[in-house]
Short mmCIF file of N, CA and C in Angstrom, two decimals:
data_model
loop_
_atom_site.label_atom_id
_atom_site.label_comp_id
_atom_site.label_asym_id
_atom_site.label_seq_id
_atom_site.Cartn_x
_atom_site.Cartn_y
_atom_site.Cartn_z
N UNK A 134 138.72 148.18 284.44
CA UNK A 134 138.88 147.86 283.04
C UNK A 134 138.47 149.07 282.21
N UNK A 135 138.90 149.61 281.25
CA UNK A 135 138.97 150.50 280.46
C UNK A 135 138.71 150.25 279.30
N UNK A 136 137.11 151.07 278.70
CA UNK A 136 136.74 150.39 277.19
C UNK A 136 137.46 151.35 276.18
N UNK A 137 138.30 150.45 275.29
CA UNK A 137 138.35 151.60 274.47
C UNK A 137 137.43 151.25 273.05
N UNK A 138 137.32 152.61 273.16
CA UNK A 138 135.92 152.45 271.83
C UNK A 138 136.51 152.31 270.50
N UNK A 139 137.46 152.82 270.16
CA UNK A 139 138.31 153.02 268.67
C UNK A 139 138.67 151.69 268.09
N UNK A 140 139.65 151.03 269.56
CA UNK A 140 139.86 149.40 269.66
C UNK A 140 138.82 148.93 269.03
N UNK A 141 137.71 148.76 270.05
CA UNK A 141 136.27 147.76 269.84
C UNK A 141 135.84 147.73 268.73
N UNK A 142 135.60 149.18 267.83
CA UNK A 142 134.95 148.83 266.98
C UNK A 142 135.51 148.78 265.81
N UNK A 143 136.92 148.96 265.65
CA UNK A 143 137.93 148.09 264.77
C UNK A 143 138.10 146.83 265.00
N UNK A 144 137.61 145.92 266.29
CA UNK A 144 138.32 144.66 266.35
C UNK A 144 136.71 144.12 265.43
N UNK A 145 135.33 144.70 265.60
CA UNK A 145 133.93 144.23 265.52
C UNK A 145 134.04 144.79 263.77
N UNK A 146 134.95 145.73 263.10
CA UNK A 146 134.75 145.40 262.02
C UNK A 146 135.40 144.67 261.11
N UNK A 147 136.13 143.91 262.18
CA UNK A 147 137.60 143.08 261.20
C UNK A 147 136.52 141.61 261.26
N UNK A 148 135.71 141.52 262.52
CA UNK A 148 135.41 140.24 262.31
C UNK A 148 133.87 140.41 261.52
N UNK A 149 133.52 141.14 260.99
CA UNK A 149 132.31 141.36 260.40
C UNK A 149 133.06 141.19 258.94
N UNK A 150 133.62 141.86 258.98
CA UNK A 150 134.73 141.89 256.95
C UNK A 150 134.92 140.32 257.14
N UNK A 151 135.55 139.49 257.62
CA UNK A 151 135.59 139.06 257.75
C UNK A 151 134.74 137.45 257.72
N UNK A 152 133.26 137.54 258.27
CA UNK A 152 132.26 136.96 258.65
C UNK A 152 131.37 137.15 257.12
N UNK A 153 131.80 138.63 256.39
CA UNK A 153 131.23 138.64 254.93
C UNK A 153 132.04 138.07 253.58
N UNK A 154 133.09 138.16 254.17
CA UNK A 154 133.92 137.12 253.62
C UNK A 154 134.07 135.70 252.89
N UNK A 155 133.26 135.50 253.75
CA UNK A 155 132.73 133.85 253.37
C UNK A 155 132.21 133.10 252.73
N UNK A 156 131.49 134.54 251.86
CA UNK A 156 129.70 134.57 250.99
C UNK A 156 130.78 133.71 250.13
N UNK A 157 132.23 133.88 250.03
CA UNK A 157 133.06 133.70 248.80
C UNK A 157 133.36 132.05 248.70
N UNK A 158 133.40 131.74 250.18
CA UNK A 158 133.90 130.27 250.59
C UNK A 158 133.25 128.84 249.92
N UNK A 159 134.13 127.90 249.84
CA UNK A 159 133.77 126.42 249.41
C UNK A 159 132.45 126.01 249.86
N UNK A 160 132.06 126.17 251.41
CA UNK A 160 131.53 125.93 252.40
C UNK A 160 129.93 126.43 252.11
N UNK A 161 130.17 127.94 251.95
CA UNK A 161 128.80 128.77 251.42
C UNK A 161 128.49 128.31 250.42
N UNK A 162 129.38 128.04 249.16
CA UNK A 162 128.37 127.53 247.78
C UNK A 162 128.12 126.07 248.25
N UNK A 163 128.25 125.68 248.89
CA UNK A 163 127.83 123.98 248.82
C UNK A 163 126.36 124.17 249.68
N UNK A 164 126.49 125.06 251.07
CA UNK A 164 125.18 124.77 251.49
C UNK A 164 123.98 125.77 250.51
N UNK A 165 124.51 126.84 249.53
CA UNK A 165 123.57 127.14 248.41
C UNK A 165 123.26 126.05 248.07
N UNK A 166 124.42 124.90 247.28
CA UNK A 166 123.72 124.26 246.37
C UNK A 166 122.76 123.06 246.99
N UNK A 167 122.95 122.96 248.47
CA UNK A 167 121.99 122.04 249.48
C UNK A 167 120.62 122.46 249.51
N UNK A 168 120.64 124.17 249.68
CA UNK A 168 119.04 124.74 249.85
C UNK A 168 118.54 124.86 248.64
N UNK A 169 119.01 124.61 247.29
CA UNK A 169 118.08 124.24 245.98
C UNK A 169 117.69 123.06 246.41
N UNK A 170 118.72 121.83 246.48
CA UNK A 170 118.16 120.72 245.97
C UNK A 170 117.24 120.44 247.32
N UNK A 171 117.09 121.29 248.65
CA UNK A 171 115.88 120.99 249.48
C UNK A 171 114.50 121.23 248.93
N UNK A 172 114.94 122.01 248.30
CA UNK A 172 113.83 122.92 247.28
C UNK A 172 113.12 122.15 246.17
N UNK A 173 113.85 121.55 246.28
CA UNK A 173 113.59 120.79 244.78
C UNK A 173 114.23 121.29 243.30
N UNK A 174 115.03 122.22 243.17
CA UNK A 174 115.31 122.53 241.79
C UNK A 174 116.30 121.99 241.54
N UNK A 175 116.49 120.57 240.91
CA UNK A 175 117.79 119.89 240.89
C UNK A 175 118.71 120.68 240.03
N UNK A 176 118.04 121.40 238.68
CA UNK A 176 118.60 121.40 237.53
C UNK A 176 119.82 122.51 238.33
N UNK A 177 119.31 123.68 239.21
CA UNK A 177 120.49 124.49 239.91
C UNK A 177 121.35 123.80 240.58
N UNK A 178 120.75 123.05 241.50
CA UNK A 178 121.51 122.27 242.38
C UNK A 178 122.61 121.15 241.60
N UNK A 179 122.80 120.74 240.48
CA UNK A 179 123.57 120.32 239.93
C UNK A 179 124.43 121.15 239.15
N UNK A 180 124.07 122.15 238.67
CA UNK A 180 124.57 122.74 237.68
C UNK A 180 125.63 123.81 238.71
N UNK A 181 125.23 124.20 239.86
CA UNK A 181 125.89 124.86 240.82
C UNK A 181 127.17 123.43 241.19
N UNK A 182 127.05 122.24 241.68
CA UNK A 182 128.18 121.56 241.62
C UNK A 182 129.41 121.69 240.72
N UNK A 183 128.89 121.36 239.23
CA UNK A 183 129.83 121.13 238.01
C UNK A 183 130.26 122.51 237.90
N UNK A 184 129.38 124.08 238.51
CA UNK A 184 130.84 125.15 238.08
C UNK A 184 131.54 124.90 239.48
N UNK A 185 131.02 124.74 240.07
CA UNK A 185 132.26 125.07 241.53
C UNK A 185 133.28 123.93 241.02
N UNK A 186 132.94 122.85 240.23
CA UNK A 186 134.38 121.57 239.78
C UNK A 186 135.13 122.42 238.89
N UNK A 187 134.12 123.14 237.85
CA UNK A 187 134.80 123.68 237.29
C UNK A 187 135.56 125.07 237.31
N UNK A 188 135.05 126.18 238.35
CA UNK A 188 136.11 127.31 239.15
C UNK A 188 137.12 126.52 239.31
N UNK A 189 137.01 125.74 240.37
CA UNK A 189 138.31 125.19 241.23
C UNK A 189 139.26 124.85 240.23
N UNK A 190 138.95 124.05 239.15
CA UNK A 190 139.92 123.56 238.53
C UNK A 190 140.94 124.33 237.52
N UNK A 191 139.88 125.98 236.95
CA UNK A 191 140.68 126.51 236.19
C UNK A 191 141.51 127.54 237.27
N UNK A 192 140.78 127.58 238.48
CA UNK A 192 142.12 128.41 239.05
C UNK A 192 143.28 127.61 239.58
N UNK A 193 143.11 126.52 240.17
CA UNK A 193 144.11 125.59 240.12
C UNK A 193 145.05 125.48 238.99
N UNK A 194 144.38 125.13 237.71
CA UNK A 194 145.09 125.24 236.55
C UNK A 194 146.59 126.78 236.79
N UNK A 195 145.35 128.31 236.77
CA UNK A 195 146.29 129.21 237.11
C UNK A 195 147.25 129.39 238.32
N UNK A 196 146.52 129.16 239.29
CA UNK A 196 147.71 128.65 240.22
C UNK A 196 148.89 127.88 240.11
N UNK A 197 149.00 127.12 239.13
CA UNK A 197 150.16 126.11 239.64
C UNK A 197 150.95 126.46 237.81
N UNK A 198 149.67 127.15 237.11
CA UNK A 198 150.87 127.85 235.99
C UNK A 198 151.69 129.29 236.37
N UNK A 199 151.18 129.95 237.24
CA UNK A 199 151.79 130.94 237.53
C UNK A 199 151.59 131.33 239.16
N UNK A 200 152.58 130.78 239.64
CA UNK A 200 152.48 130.91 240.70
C UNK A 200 152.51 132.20 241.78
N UNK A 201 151.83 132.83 241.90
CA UNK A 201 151.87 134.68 242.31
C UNK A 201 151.56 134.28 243.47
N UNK A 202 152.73 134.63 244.80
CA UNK A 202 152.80 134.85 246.26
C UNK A 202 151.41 135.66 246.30
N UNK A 203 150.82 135.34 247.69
CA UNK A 203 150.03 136.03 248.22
C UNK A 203 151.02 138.07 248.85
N UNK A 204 150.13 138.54 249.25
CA UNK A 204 150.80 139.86 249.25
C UNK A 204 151.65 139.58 250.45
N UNK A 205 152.63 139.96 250.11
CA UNK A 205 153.80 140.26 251.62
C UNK A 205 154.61 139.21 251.36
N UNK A 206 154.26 137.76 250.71
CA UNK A 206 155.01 136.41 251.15
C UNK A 206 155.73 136.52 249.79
N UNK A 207 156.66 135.84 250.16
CA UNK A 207 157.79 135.79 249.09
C UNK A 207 157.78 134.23 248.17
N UNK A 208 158.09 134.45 246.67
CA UNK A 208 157.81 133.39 246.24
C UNK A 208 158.74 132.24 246.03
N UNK A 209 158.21 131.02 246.62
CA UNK A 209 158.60 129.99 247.00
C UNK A 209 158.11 129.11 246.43
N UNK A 210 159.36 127.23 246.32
CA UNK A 210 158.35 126.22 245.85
C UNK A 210 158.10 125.35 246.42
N UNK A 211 157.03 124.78 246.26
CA UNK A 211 156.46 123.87 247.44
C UNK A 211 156.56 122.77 246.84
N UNK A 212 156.30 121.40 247.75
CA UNK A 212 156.84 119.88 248.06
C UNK A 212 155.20 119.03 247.46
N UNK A 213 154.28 120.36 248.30
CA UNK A 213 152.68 119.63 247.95
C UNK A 213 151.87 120.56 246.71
N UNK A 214 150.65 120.08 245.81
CA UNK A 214 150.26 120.67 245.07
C UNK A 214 149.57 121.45 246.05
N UNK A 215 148.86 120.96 246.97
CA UNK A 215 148.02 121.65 248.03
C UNK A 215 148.65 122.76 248.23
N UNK A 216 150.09 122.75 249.37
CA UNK A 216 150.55 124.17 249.31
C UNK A 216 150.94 125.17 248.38
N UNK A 217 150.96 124.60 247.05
CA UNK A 217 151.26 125.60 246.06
C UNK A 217 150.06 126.33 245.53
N UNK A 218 148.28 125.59 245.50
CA UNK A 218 147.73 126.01 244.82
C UNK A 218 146.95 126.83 246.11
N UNK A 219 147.08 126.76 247.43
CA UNK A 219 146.61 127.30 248.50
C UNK A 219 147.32 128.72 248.74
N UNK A 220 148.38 128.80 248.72
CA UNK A 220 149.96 129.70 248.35
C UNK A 220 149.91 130.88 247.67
N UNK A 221 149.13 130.40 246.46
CA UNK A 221 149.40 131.40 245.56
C UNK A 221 148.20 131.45 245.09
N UNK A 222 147.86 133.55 244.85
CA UNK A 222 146.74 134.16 244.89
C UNK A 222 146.11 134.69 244.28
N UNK A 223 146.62 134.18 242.26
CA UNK A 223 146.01 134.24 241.48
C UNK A 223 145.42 133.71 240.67
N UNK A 224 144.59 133.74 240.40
CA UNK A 224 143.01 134.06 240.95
C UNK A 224 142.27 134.14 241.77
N UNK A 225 141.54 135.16 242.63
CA UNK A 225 140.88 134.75 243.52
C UNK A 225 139.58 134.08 243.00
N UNK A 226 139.67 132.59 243.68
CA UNK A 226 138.26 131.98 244.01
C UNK A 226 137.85 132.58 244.39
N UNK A 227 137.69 133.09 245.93
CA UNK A 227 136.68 133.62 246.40
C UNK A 227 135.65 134.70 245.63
N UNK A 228 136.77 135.32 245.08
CA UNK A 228 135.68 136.24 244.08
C UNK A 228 134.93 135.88 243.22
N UNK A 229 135.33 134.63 242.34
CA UNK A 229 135.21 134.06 241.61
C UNK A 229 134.14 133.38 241.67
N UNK A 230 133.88 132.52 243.05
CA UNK A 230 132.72 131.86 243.22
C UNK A 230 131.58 132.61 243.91
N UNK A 231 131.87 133.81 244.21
CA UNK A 231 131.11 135.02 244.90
C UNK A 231 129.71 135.62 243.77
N UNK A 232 130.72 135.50 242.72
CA UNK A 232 129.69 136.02 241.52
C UNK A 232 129.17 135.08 241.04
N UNK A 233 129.73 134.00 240.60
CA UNK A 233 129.01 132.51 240.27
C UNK A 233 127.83 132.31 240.96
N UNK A 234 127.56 132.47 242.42
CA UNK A 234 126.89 131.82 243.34
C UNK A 234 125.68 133.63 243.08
N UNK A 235 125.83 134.84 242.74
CA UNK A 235 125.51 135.38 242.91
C UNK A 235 124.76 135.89 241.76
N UNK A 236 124.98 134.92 240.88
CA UNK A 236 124.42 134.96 239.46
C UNK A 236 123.20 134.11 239.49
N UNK A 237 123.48 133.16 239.95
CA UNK A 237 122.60 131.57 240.34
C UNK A 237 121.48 132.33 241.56
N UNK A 238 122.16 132.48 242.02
CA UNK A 238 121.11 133.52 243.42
C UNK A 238 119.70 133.90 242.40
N UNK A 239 120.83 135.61 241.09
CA UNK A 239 120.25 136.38 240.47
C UNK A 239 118.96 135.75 239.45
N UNK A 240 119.82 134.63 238.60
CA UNK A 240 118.75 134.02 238.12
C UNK A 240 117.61 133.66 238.09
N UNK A 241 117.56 133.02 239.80
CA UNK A 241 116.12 132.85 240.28
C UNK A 241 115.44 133.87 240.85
N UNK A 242 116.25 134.97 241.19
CA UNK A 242 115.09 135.89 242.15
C UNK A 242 116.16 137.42 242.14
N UNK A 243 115.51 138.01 240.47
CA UNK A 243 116.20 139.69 240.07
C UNK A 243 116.35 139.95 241.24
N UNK A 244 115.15 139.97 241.88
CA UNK A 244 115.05 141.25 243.14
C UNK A 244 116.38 141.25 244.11
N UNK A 245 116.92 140.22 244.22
CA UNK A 245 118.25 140.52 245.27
C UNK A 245 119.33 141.17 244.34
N UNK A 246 119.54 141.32 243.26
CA UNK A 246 120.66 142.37 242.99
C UNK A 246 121.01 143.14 243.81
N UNK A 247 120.50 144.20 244.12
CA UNK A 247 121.40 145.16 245.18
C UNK A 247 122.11 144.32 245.91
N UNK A 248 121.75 143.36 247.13
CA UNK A 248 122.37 142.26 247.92
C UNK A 248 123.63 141.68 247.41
N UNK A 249 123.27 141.12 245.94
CA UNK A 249 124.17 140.17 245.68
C UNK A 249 125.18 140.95 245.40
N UNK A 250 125.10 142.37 244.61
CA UNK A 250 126.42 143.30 244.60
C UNK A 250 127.22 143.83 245.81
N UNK A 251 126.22 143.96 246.84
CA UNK A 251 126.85 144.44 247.63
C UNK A 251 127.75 143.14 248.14
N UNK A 252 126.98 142.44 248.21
CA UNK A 252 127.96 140.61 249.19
C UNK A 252 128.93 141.14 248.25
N UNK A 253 129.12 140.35 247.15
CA UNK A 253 130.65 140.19 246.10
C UNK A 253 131.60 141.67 246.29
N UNK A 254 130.67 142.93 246.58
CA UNK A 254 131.92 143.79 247.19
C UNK A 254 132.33 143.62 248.36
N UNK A 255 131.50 142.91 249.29
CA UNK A 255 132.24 142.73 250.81
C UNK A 255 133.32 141.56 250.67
N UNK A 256 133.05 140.57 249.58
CA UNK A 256 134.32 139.43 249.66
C UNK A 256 135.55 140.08 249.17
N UNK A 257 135.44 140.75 248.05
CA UNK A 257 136.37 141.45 247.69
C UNK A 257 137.18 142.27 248.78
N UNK A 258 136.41 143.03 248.96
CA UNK A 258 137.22 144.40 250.29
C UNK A 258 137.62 143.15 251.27
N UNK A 259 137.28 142.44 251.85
CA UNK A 259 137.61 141.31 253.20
C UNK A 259 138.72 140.93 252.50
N UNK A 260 138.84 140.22 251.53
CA UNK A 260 140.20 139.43 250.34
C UNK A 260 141.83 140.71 250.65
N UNK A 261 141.37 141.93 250.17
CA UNK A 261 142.00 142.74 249.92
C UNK A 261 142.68 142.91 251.53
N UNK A 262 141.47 143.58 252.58
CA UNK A 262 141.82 144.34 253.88
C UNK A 262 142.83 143.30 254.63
N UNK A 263 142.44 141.66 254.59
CA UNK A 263 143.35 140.74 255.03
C UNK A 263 144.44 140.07 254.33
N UNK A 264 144.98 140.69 253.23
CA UNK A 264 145.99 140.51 252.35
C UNK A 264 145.90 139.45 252.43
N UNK A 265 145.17 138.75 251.12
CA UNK A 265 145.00 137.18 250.80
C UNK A 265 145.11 137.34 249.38
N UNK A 266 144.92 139.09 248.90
CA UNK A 266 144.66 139.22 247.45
C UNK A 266 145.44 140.41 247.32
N UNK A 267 145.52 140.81 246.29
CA UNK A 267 146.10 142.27 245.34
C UNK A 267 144.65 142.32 244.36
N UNK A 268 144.55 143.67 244.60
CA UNK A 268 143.65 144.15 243.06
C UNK A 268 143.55 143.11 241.74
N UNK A 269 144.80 143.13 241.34
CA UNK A 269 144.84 142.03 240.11
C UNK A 269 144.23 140.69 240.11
N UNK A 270 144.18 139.97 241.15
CA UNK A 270 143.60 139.26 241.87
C UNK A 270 142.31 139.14 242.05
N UNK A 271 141.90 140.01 242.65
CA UNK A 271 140.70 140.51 243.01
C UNK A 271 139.84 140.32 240.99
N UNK A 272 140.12 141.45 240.40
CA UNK A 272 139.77 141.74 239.38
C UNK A 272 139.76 140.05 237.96
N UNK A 273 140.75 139.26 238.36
CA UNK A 273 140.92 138.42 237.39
C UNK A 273 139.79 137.61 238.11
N UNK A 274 139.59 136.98 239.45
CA UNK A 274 138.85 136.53 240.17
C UNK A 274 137.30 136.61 239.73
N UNK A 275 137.03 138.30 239.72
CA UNK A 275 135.21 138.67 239.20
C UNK A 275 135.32 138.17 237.89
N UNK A 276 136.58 138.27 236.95
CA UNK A 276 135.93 138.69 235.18
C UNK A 276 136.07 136.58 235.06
N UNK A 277 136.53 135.72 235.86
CA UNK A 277 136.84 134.70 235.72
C UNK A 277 134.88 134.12 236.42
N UNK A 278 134.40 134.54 237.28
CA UNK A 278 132.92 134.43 237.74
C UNK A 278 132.11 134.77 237.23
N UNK A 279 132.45 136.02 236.42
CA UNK A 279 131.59 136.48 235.20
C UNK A 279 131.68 136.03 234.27
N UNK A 280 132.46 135.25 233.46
CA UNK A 280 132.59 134.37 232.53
C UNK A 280 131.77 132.87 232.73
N UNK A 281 132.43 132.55 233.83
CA UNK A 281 131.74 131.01 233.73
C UNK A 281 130.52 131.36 234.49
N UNK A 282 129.67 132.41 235.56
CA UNK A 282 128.42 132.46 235.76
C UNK A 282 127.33 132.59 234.97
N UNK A 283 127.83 133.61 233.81
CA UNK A 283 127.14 133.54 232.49
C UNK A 283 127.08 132.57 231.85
N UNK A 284 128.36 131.18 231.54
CA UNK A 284 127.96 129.95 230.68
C UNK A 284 127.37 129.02 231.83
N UNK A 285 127.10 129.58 233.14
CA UNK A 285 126.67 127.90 233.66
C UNK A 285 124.98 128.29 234.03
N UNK A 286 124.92 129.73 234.60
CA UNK A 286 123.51 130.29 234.88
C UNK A 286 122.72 131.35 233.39
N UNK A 287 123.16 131.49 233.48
CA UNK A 287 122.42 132.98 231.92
C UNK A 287 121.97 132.31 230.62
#
């Protein structure tokens, strides 16, 4: 068997981009908003619910008003709202809830800034490297997390 090294550690950084990826996911802000309310701070732990209702819904909103193919796929119309608002890739949530969740982080504890910038650039670059996003995307995604992280945390 023959290692190749160039392989390996391109396949170990696709699944690391990848694995940082996530900070962005449905999945990650919910078990945030689980380890407040273990904590006891309801007032986050609720207030982290009602923006993630409320992300989802204004990119949904943009999703299904303007429907922008993900990169490479051609634009098409779909039968389900699901596949249309899953489909199409503007706005990125992920970015979106990357900074939200990273604001809420910030709020309680300055000191992780460096962290939390760096996470929201790894969702971004992961979004981008696995063509799920375009720049525009990317960019409407942060200023859409920076908007509502500031009215739900600041």
């Amino acid at each position: 068997m023959e290692l190749n090294i160039k392989r390996t550690a391109k396949v170990i950084g696709e699944i690391s981009l990848k694995d940082l990826g996530s900070y962005g996911s449905f999945i990650f802000y919910i078990v945030i908003a689980a380890l407040f309310l273990l904590i006891g701070d309801y007032t986050i732990f609720y207030t982290l619910i009602v923006s993630l209702a409320a992300v989802t819904a204004v990119v949904m909103f943009f999703r299904l008003s303007y429907n922008k193919p993900r990169p490479g796929m051609k634009k098409r119309r779909y039968n389900l709202i699901y596949e249309a608002v899953d489909n199409s890739s503007f706005p990125s949530i992920h970015a979106a809830r990357s900074v939200m969740i990273s604001i809420a982080i910030y709020a309680k504890a300055p000191a992780t800034f460096p962290l939390l910038a760096l996470m929201v650039l790894a969702v971004c670059a992961s979004r981008i490297y696995f063509r799920r996003h375009d720049i525009i995307d990317i960019f409407a995604g942060l200023i859409l997390g920076f908007i509502l992280g500031f009215l739900f945390f600041l």
